[in-house]
Amino acid sequence: QEVTLSRDFMELYQNATTHYGDPKQGCMSDEIAVQIQGVSGDFCTPTCSLFTACPTDIPTGVTASPMCALQDASSSKKYCALICQPSGNADQCGTNASCKSISGVGICTYDD
């Protein structure tokens, strides 16, 4: 019988305490780790929709705003992202993350 570590256990063990964290530290149970085509870095993100707003619990020190801004081309599922100002203050995305510009919009991703 093959078993794996429980997602809930890993979330607690790896201390994912807010949404939009660094996948290196583990994502929350309702999130997946994503990379955006053409943008370096990655981040944890929950799904969202017209009826499901993005969670507002963001990592400490982050000033970027969570918005339902991403879509999976194959499944059409929508995902949240931390939207930042590419020309703005470097700290808006928090520790180990930075604001990447894509089509004039800024999105926070983790650089590690």
mmCIF file of N, CA and C in Angstrom:
data_model
loop_
_atom_site.group_PDB
_atom_site.id
_atom_site.type_symbol
_atom_site.label_atom_id
_atom_site.label_comp_id
_atom_site.label_asym_id
_atom_site.label_seq_id
_atom_site.Cartn_x
_atom_site.Cartn_y
_atom_site.Cartn_z
ATOM 1 N N GLN A 1 0.852 -1.192 0.000
ATOM 2 C CA GLN A 1 0.000 0.000 0.000
ATOM 3 C C GLN A 1 0.886 1.238 0.000
ATOM 4 N N GLU A 2 0.675 2.111 -0.973
ATOM 5 C CA GLU A 2 1.460 3.334 -1.062
ATOM 6 C C GLU A 2 0.741 4.480 -0.352
ATOM 7 N N VAL A 3 1.472 5.202 0.481
ATOM 8 C CA VAL A 3 0.891 6.351 1.188
ATOM 9 C C VAL A 3 1.784 7.568 0.995
ATOM 10 N N THR A 4 1.201 8.732 1.214
ATOM 11 C CA THR A 4 1.969 9.980 1.129
ATOM 12 C C THR A 4 1.683 10.809 2.369
ATOM 13 N N LEU A 5 2.471 11.830 2.569
ATOM 14 C CA LEU A 5 2.219 12.727 3.692
ATOM 15 C C LEU A 5 0.911 13.475 3.466
ATOM 16 N N SER A 6 0.136 13.602 4.502
ATOM 17 C CA SER A 6 -1.141 14.308 4.436
ATOM 18 C C SER A 6 -0.904 15.792 4.144
ATOM 19 N N ARG A 7 -1.711 16.329 3.244
ATOM 20 C CA ARG A 7 -1.609 17.754 2.897
ATOM 21 C C ARG A 7 -1.831 18.621 4.144
ATOM 22 N N ASP A 8 -2.810 18.251 4.992
ATOM 23 C CA ASP A 8 -3.074 19.005 6.223
ATOM 24 C C ASP A 8 -1.868 18.974 7.161
ATOM 25 N N PHE A 9 -1.263 17.788 7.285
ATOM 26 C CA PHE A 9 -0.067 17.675 8.115
ATOM 27 C C PHE A 9 1.040 18.581 7.598
ATOM 28 N N MET A 10 1.291 18.530 6.278
ATOM 29 C CA MET A 10 2.369 19.328 5.692
ATOM 30 C C MET A 10 2.116 20.822 5.866
ATOM 31 N N GLU A 11 0.848 21.221 5.739
ATOM 32 C CA GLU A 11 0.505 22.630 5.928
ATOM 33 C C GLU A 11 0.893 23.083 7.332
ATOM 34 N N LEU A 12 0.530 22.267 8.332
ATOM 35 C CA LEU A 12 0.853 22.624 9.712
ATOM 36 C C LEU A 12 2.357 22.519 9.967
ATOM 37 N N TYR A 13 2.938 21.437 9.495
ATOM 38 C CA TYR A 13 4.359 21.191 9.714
ATOM 39 C C TYR A 13 5.226 22.268 9.076
ATOM 40 N N GLN A 14 4.850 22.690 7.889
ATOM 41 C CA GLN A 14 5.663 23.673 7.180
ATOM 42 C C GLN A 14 5.245 25.106 7.468
ATOM 43 N N ASN A 15 4.292 25.270 8.391
ATOM 44 C CA ASN A 15 3.907 26.597 8.856
ATOM 45 C C ASN A 15 3.317 27.524 7.810
ATOM 46 N N ALA A 16 2.548 27.007 6.861
ATOM 47 C CA ALA A 16 1.832 27.883 5.937
ATOM 48 C C ALA A 16 0.676 28.478 6.737
ATOM 49 N N THR A 17 0.821 29.723 7.139
ATOM 50 C CA THR A 17 -0.180 30.338 8.016
ATOM 51 C C THR A 17 -1.046 31.359 7.300
ATOM 52 N N THR A 18 -0.683 31.738 6.084
ATOM 53 C CA THR A 18 -1.509 32.640 5.289
ATOM 54 C C THR A 18 -1.517 32.158 3.844
ATOM 55 N N HIS A 19 -2.439 32.662 3.078
ATOM 56 C CA HIS A 19 -2.460 32.388 1.646
ATOM 57 C C HIS A 19 -1.328 33.169 0.965
ATOM 58 N N TYR A 20 -1.036 32.821 -0.280
ATOM 59 C CA TYR A 20 -0.054 33.508 -1.134
ATOM 60 C C TYR A 20 1.384 33.367 -0.646
ATOM 61 N N GLY A 21 1.683 32.275 0.035
ATOM 62 C CA GLY A 21 3.030 32.073 0.562
ATOM 63 C C GLY A 21 3.985 31.498 -0.480
ATOM 64 N N ASP A 22 5.200 31.245 -0.015
ATOM 65 C CA ASP A 22 6.256 30.668 -0.837
ATOM 66 C C ASP A 22 6.063 29.152 -0.886
ATOM 67 N N PRO A 23 5.917 28.574 -2.087
ATOM 68 C CA PRO A 23 5.731 27.119 -2.187
ATOM 69 C C PRO A 23 6.837 26.324 -1.510
ATOM 70 N N LYS A 24 8.012 26.915 -1.400
ATOM 71 C CA LYS A 24 9.134 26.268 -0.727
ATOM 72 C C LYS A 24 8.769 25.955 0.729
ATOM 73 N N GLN A 25 7.905 26.774 1.320
ATOM 74 C CA GLN A 25 7.463 26.572 2.703
ATOM 75 C C GLN A 25 6.168 25.766 2.773
ATOM 76 N N GLY A 26 5.613 25.407 1.640
ATOM 77 C CA GLY A 26 4.354 24.664 1.624
ATOM 78 C C GLY A 26 3.165 25.590 1.450
ATOM 79 N N CYS A 27 2.173 25.139 0.706
ATOM 80 C CA CYS A 27 0.959 25.917 0.468
ATOM 81 C C CYS A 27 -0.149 25.454 1.417
ATOM 82 N N MET A 28 -1.166 26.290 1.602
ATOM 83 C CA MET A 28 -2.312 25.912 2.417
ATOM 84 C C MET A 28 -3.123 24.851 1.670
ATOM 85 N N SER A 29 -4.032 24.160 2.376
ATOM 86 C CA SER A 29 -4.752 23.028 1.789
ATOM 87 C C SER A 29 -5.652 23.413 0.619
ATOM 88 N N ASP A 30 -6.072 24.685 0.540
ATOM 89 C CA ASP A 30 -6.928 25.106 -0.579
ATOM 90 C C ASP A 30 -6.135 25.807 -1.686
ATOM 91 N N GLU A 31 -4.809 25.677 -1.653
ATOM 92 C CA GLU A 31 -3.963 26.349 -2.636
ATOM 93 C C GLU A 31 -3.164 25.341 -3.477
ATOM 94 N N ILE A 32 -2.674 25.845 -4.617
ATOM 95 C CA ILE A 32 -1.697 25.106 -5.409
ATOM 96 C C ILE A 32 -0.517 26.040 -5.672
ATOM 97 N N ALA A 33 0.632 25.472 -5.963
ATOM 98 C CA ALA A 33 1.796 26.274 -6.334
ATOM 99 C C ALA A 33 1.713 26.534 -7.835
ATOM 100 N N VAL A 34 1.876 27.778 -8.260
ATOM 101 C CA VAL A 34 1.784 28.108 -9.689
ATOM 102 C C VAL A 34 2.971 28.949 -10.144
ATOM 103 N N GLN A 35 3.227 28.860 -11.437
ATOM 104 C CA GLN A 35 4.175 29.728 -12.127
ATOM 105 C C GLN A 35 3.392 30.350 -13.272
ATOM 106 N N ILE A 36 3.669 31.605 -13.568
ATOM 107 C CA ILE A 36 2.981 32.291 -14.658
ATOM 108 C C ILE A 36 3.874 32.258 -15.890
ATOM 109 N N GLN A 37 3.303 31.907 -17.015
ATOM 110 C CA GLN A 37 4.047 31.830 -18.264
ATOM 111 C C GLN A 37 4.751 33.163 -18.530
ATOM 112 N N GLY A 38 6.066 33.080 -18.758
ATOM 113 C CA GLY A 38 6.845 34.270 -19.078
ATOM 114 C C GLY A 38 7.295 35.088 -17.881
ATOM 115 N N VAL A 39 6.992 34.615 -16.669
ATOM 116 C CA VAL A 39 7.362 35.346 -15.445
ATOM 117 C C VAL A 39 8.190 34.420 -14.560
ATOM 118 N N SER A 40 9.303 34.916 -14.039
ATOM 119 C CA SER A 40 10.123 34.078 -13.166
ATOM 120 C C SER A 40 9.510 34.001 -11.774
ATOM 121 N N GLY A 41 9.791 32.900 -11.086
ATOM 122 C CA GLY A 41 9.311 32.722 -9.723
ATOM 123 C C GLY A 41 7.986 31.982 -9.659
ATOM 124 N N ASP A 42 7.530 31.710 -8.435
ATOM 125 C CA ASP A 42 6.279 30.997 -8.216
ATOM 126 C C ASP A 42 5.627 31.493 -6.937
ATOM 127 N N PHE A 43 4.417 31.004 -6.658
ATOM 128 C CA PHE A 43 3.712 31.374 -5.430
ATOM 129 C C PHE A 43 2.550 30.416 -5.220
ATOM 130 N N CYS A 44 2.044 30.386 -4.000
ATOM 131 C CA CYS A 44 0.867 29.584 -3.674
ATOM 132 C C CYS A 44 -0.377 30.424 -3.943
ATOM 133 N N THR A 45 -1.415 29.781 -4.463
ATOM 134 C CA THR A 45 -2.632 30.538 -4.752
ATOM 135 C C THR A 45 -3.880 29.667 -4.647
ATOM 136 N N PRO A 46 -4.980 30.244 -4.120
ATOM 137 C CA PRO A 46 -6.259 29.545 -4.108
ATOM 138 C C PRO A 46 -7.053 29.867 -5.385
ATOM 139 N N THR A 47 -8.099 29.094 -5.630
ATOM 140 C CA THR A 47 -8.979 29.385 -6.760
ATOM 141 C C THR A 47 -9.926 30.527 -6.376
ATOM 142 N N CYS A 48 -10.531 31.113 -7.401
ATOM 143 C CA CYS A 48 -11.491 32.188 -7.180
ATOM 144 C C CYS A 48 -12.477 32.172 -8.343
ATOM 145 N N SER A 49 -13.528 32.959 -8.240
ATOM 146 C CA SER A 49 -14.509 33.048 -9.313
ATOM 147 C C SER A 49 -15.307 34.323 -9.119
ATOM 148 N N LEU A 50 -16.285 34.499 -9.976
ATOM 149 C CA LEU A 50 -17.175 35.641 -9.863
ATOM 150 C C LEU A 50 -17.839 35.653 -8.491
ATOM 151 N N PHE A 51 -18.069 34.451 -7.939
ATOM 152 C CA PHE A 51 -18.784 34.324 -6.666
ATOM 153 C C PHE A 51 -17.891 34.009 -5.478
ATOM 154 N N THR A 52 -16.632 33.695 -5.728
ATOM 155 C CA THR A 52 -15.698 33.354 -4.655
ATOM 156 C C THR A 52 -14.541 34.337 -4.665
ATOM 157 N N ALA A 53 -14.545 35.245 -3.711
ATOM 158 C CA ALA A 53 -13.498 36.266 -3.638
ATOM 159 C C ALA A 53 -12.176 35.660 -3.192
ATOM 160 N N CYS A 54 -11.106 36.355 -3.491
ATOM 161 C CA CYS A 54 -9.786 35.916 -3.050
ATOM 162 C C CYS A 54 -9.633 36.152 -1.552
ATOM 163 N N PRO A 55 -9.024 35.195 -0.832
ATOM 164 C CA PRO A 55 -8.779 35.388 0.598
ATOM 165 C C PRO A 55 -7.889 36.611 0.820
ATOM 166 N N THR A 56 -8.103 37.297 1.922
ATOM 167 C CA THR A 56 -7.352 38.527 2.192
ATOM 168 C C THR A 56 -6.258 38.346 3.241
ATOM 169 N N ASP A 57 -6.062 37.113 3.717
ATOM 170 C CA ASP A 57 -4.972 36.871 4.676
ATOM 171 C C ASP A 57 -3.671 36.736 3.882
ATOM 172 N N ILE A 58 -2.880 37.788 3.917
ATOM 173 C CA ILE A 58 -1.638 37.844 3.148
ATOM 174 C C ILE A 58 -0.437 37.767 4.087
ATOM 175 N N PRO A 59 0.717 37.351 3.572
ATOM 176 C CA PRO A 59 1.899 37.258 4.438
ATOM 177 C C PRO A 59 2.263 38.603 5.082
ATOM 178 N N THR A 60 2.879 38.547 6.232
ATOM 179 C CA THR A 60 3.299 39.729 6.976
ATOM 180 C C THR A 60 4.141 40.652 6.109
ATOM 181 N N GLY A 61 3.844 41.936 6.150
ATOM 182 C CA GLY A 61 4.635 42.927 5.430
ATOM 183 C C GLY A 61 4.215 43.153 3.986
ATOM 184 N N VAL A 62 3.312 42.321 3.459
ATOM 185 C CA VAL A 62 2.875 42.471 2.067
ATOM 186 C C VAL A 62 1.839 43.593 1.971
ATOM 187 N N THR A 63 2.006 44.472 0.978
ATOM 188 C CA THR A 63 1.033 45.545 0.756
ATOM 189 C C THR A 63 0.310 45.377 -0.579
ATOM 190 N N ALA A 64 0.713 44.392 -1.389
ATOM 191 C CA ALA A 64 0.041 44.104 -2.662
ATOM 192 C C ALA A 64 -1.365 43.575 -2.363
ATOM 193 N N SER A 65 -2.272 43.715 -3.339
ATOM 194 C CA SER A 65 -3.674 43.327 -3.139
ATOM 195 C C SER A 65 -4.024 42.010 -3.824
ATOM 196 N N PRO A 66 -4.696 41.094 -3.091
ATOM 197 C CA PRO A 66 -5.129 39.848 -3.716
ATOM 198 C C PRO A 66 -6.293 40.103 -4.673
ATOM 199 N N MET A 67 -6.155 39.628 -5.909
ATOM 200 C CA MET A 67 -7.216 39.785 -6.906
ATOM 201 C C MET A 67 -7.346 38.518 -7.737
ATOM 202 N N CYS A 68 -8.548 38.281 -8.257
ATOM 203 C CA CYS A 68 -8.827 37.115 -9.098
ATOM 204 C C CYS A 68 -8.351 37.452 -10.512
ATOM 205 N N ALA A 69 -7.060 37.218 -10.773
ATOM 206 C CA ALA A 69 -6.431 37.746 -11.981
ATOM 207 C C ALA A 69 -5.888 36.696 -12.943
ATOM 208 N N LEU A 70 -5.823 35.444 -12.526
ATOM 209 C CA LEU A 70 -5.185 34.425 -13.363
ATOM 210 C C LEU A 70 -6.189 33.392 -13.838
ATOM 211 N N GLN A 71 -5.899 32.788 -14.995
ATOM 212 C CA GLN A 71 -6.760 31.728 -15.507
ATOM 213 C C GLN A 71 -5.909 30.633 -16.119
ATOM 214 N N ASP A 72 -6.264 29.396 -15.809
ATOM 215 C CA ASP A 72 -5.599 28.232 -16.387
ATOM 216 C C ASP A 72 -6.167 28.039 -17.793
ATOM 217 N N ALA A 73 -5.303 28.079 -18.786
ATOM 218 C CA ALA A 73 -5.742 27.991 -20.178
ATOM 219 C C ALA A 73 -6.446 26.669 -20.490
ATOM 220 N N SER A 74 -6.016 25.572 -19.859
ATOM 221 C CA SER A 74 -6.608 24.278 -20.194
ATOM 222 C C SER A 74 -7.905 23.997 -19.432
ATOM 223 N N SER A 75 -7.979 24.388 -18.148
ATOM 224 C CA SER A 75 -9.168 24.059 -17.346
ATOM 225 C C SER A 75 -10.136 25.231 -17.214
ATOM 226 N N SER A 76 -9.678 26.440 -17.556
ATOM 227 C CA SER A 76 -10.451 27.681 -17.386
ATOM 228 C C SER A 76 -10.677 28.062 -15.930
ATOM 229 N N LYS A 77 -10.055 27.319 -14.981
ATOM 230 C CA LYS A 77 -10.148 27.687 -13.567
ATOM 231 C C LYS A 77 -9.455 29.023 -13.368
ATOM 232 N N LYS A 78 -9.994 29.821 -12.439
ATOM 233 C CA LYS A 78 -9.390 31.111 -12.141
ATOM 234 C C LYS A 78 -8.673 31.043 -10.792
ATOM 235 N N TYR A 79 -7.596 31.821 -10.692
ATOM 236 C CA TYR A 79 -6.780 31.828 -9.477
ATOM 237 C C TYR A 79 -6.459 33.263 -9.048
ATOM 238 N N CYS A 80 -6.200 33.396 -7.769
ATOM 239 C CA CYS A 80 -5.843 34.692 -7.202
ATOM 240 C C CYS A 80 -4.365 34.995 -7.423
ATOM 241 N N ALA A 81 -4.030 36.269 -7.373
ATOM 242 C CA ALA A 81 -2.630 36.695 -7.422
ATOM 243 C C ALA A 81 -2.515 37.964 -6.594
ATOM 244 N N LEU A 82 -1.312 38.199 -6.074
ATOM 245 C CA LEU A 82 -1.053 39.453 -5.371
ATOM 246 C C LEU A 82 -0.634 40.481 -6.419
ATOM 247 N N ILE A 83 -1.469 41.485 -6.619
ATOM 248 C CA ILE A 83 -1.235 42.504 -7.635
ATOM 249 C C ILE A 83 -0.472 43.680 -7.007
ATOM 250 N N CYS A 84 0.635 44.038 -7.660
ATOM 251 C CA CYS A 84 1.509 45.099 -7.142
ATOM 252 C C CYS A 84 1.796 46.118 -8.243
ATOM 253 N N GLN A 85 2.486 47.179 -7.889
ATOM 254 C CA GLN A 85 2.880 48.211 -8.856
ATOM 255 C C GLN A 85 4.325 47.957 -9.263
ATOM 256 N N PRO A 86 4.584 47.592 -10.538
ATOM 257 C CA PRO A 86 5.955 47.271 -10.963
ATOM 258 C C PRO A 86 6.942 48.414 -10.715
ATOM 259 N N SER A 87 6.452 49.648 -10.750
ATOM 260 C CA SER A 87 7.354 50.789 -10.539
ATOM 261 C C SER A 87 7.361 51.233 -9.077
ATOM 262 N N GLY A 88 6.623 50.499 -8.243
ATOM 263 C CA GLY A 88 6.471 50.899 -6.844
ATOM 264 C C GLY A 88 7.566 50.386 -5.933
ATOM 265 N N ASN A 89 7.322 50.526 -4.672
ATOM 266 C CA ASN A 89 8.234 50.165 -3.597
ATOM 267 C C ASN A 89 8.557 48.668 -3.653
ATOM 268 N N ALA A 90 9.821 48.347 -3.463
ATOM 269 C CA ALA A 90 10.323 46.975 -3.602
ATOM 270 C C ALA A 90 9.801 46.036 -2.516
ATOM 271 N N ASP A 91 9.296 46.579 -1.412
ATOM 272 C CA ASP A 91 8.853 45.743 -0.294
ATOM 273 C C ASP A 91 7.400 45.293 -0.399
ATOM 274 N N GLN A 92 6.678 45.717 -1.426
ATOM 275 C CA GLN A 92 5.236 45.445 -1.476
ATOM 276 C C GLN A 92 4.884 43.964 -1.531
ATOM 277 N N CYS A 93 5.828 43.111 -1.948
ATOM 278 C CA CYS A 93 5.550 41.678 -2.065
ATOM 279 C C CYS A 93 6.052 40.870 -0.870
ATOM 280 N N GLY A 94 6.765 41.470 0.048
ATOM 281 C CA GLY A 94 7.224 40.756 1.229
ATOM 282 C C GLY A 94 8.565 40.059 1.047
ATOM 283 N N THR A 95 8.933 39.256 2.026
ATOM 284 C CA THR A 95 10.221 38.576 2.080
ATOM 285 C C THR A 95 10.414 37.580 0.943
ATOM 286 N N ASN A 96 11.572 37.639 0.293
ATOM 287 C CA ASN A 96 11.959 36.715 -0.795
ATOM 288 C C ASN A 96 11.086 36.803 -2.043
ATOM 289 N N ALA A 97 10.238 37.840 -2.142
ATOM 290 C CA ALA A 97 9.373 37.985 -3.315
ATOM 291 C C ALA A 97 9.584 39.355 -3.936
ATOM 292 N N SER A 98 9.213 39.467 -5.212
ATOM 293 C CA SER A 98 9.305 40.774 -5.869
ATOM 294 C C SER A 98 8.188 40.923 -6.890
ATOM 295 N N CYS A 99 7.967 42.161 -7.300
ATOM 296 C CA CYS A 99 6.896 42.507 -8.222
ATOM 297 C C CYS A 99 7.396 42.350 -9.656
ATOM 298 N N LYS A 100 6.799 41.404 -10.390
ATOM 299 C CA LYS A 100 7.188 41.162 -11.786
ATOM 300 C C LYS A 100 6.153 41.806 -12.700
ATOM 301 N N SER A 101 6.615 42.477 -13.723
ATOM 302 C CA SER A 101 5.716 43.145 -14.654
ATOM 303 C C SER A 101 5.313 42.203 -15.786
ATOM 304 N N ILE A 102 4.011 42.125 -16.039
ATOM 305 C CA ILE A 102 3.503 41.327 -17.150
ATOM 306 C C ILE A 102 2.325 42.085 -17.767
ATOM 307 N N SER A 103 2.470 42.476 -19.012
ATOM 308 C CA SER A 103 1.431 43.241 -19.720
ATOM 309 C C SER A 103 0.999 44.485 -18.952
ATOM 310 N N GLY A 104 1.949 45.154 -18.313
ATOM 311 C CA GLY A 104 1.643 46.387 -17.592
ATOM 312 C C GLY A 104 1.088 46.205 -16.196
ATOM 313 N N VAL A 105 0.882 44.943 -15.804
ATOM 314 C CA VAL A 105 0.371 44.633 -14.457
ATOM 315 C C VAL A 105 1.506 44.025 -13.664
ATOM 316 N N GLY A 106 1.549 44.286 -12.366
ATOM 317 C CA GLY A 106 2.573 43.684 -11.510
ATOM 318 C C GLY A 106 1.996 42.525 -10.718
ATOM 319 N N ILE A 107 2.746 41.419 -10.642
ATOM 320 C CA ILE A 107 2.329 40.246 -9.869
ATOM 321 C C ILE A 107 3.494 39.818 -8.986
ATOM 322 N N CYS A 108 3.216 39.588 -7.711
ATOM 323 C CA CYS A 108 4.252 39.155 -6.772
ATOM 324 C C CYS A 108 4.558 37.680 -6.981
ATOM 325 N N THR A 109 5.849 37.354 -7.119
ATOM 326 C CA THR A 109 6.281 35.954 -7.134
ATOM 327 C C THR A 109 7.509 35.815 -6.250
ATOM 328 N N TYR A 110 7.731 34.590 -5.750
ATOM 329 C CA TYR A 110 8.909 34.306 -4.927
ATOM 330 C C TYR A 110 10.074 33.966 -5.824
ATOM 331 N N ASP A 111 11.220 34.542 -5.514
ATOM 332 C CA ASP A 111 12.386 34.453 -6.389
ATOM 333 C C ASP A 111 13.282 33.252 -6.132
ATOM 334 N N ASP A 112 13.017 32.509 -5.061
ATOM 335 C CA ASP A 112 13.946 31.420 -4.742
ATOM 336 C C ASP A 112 13.661 30.253 -5.641
#
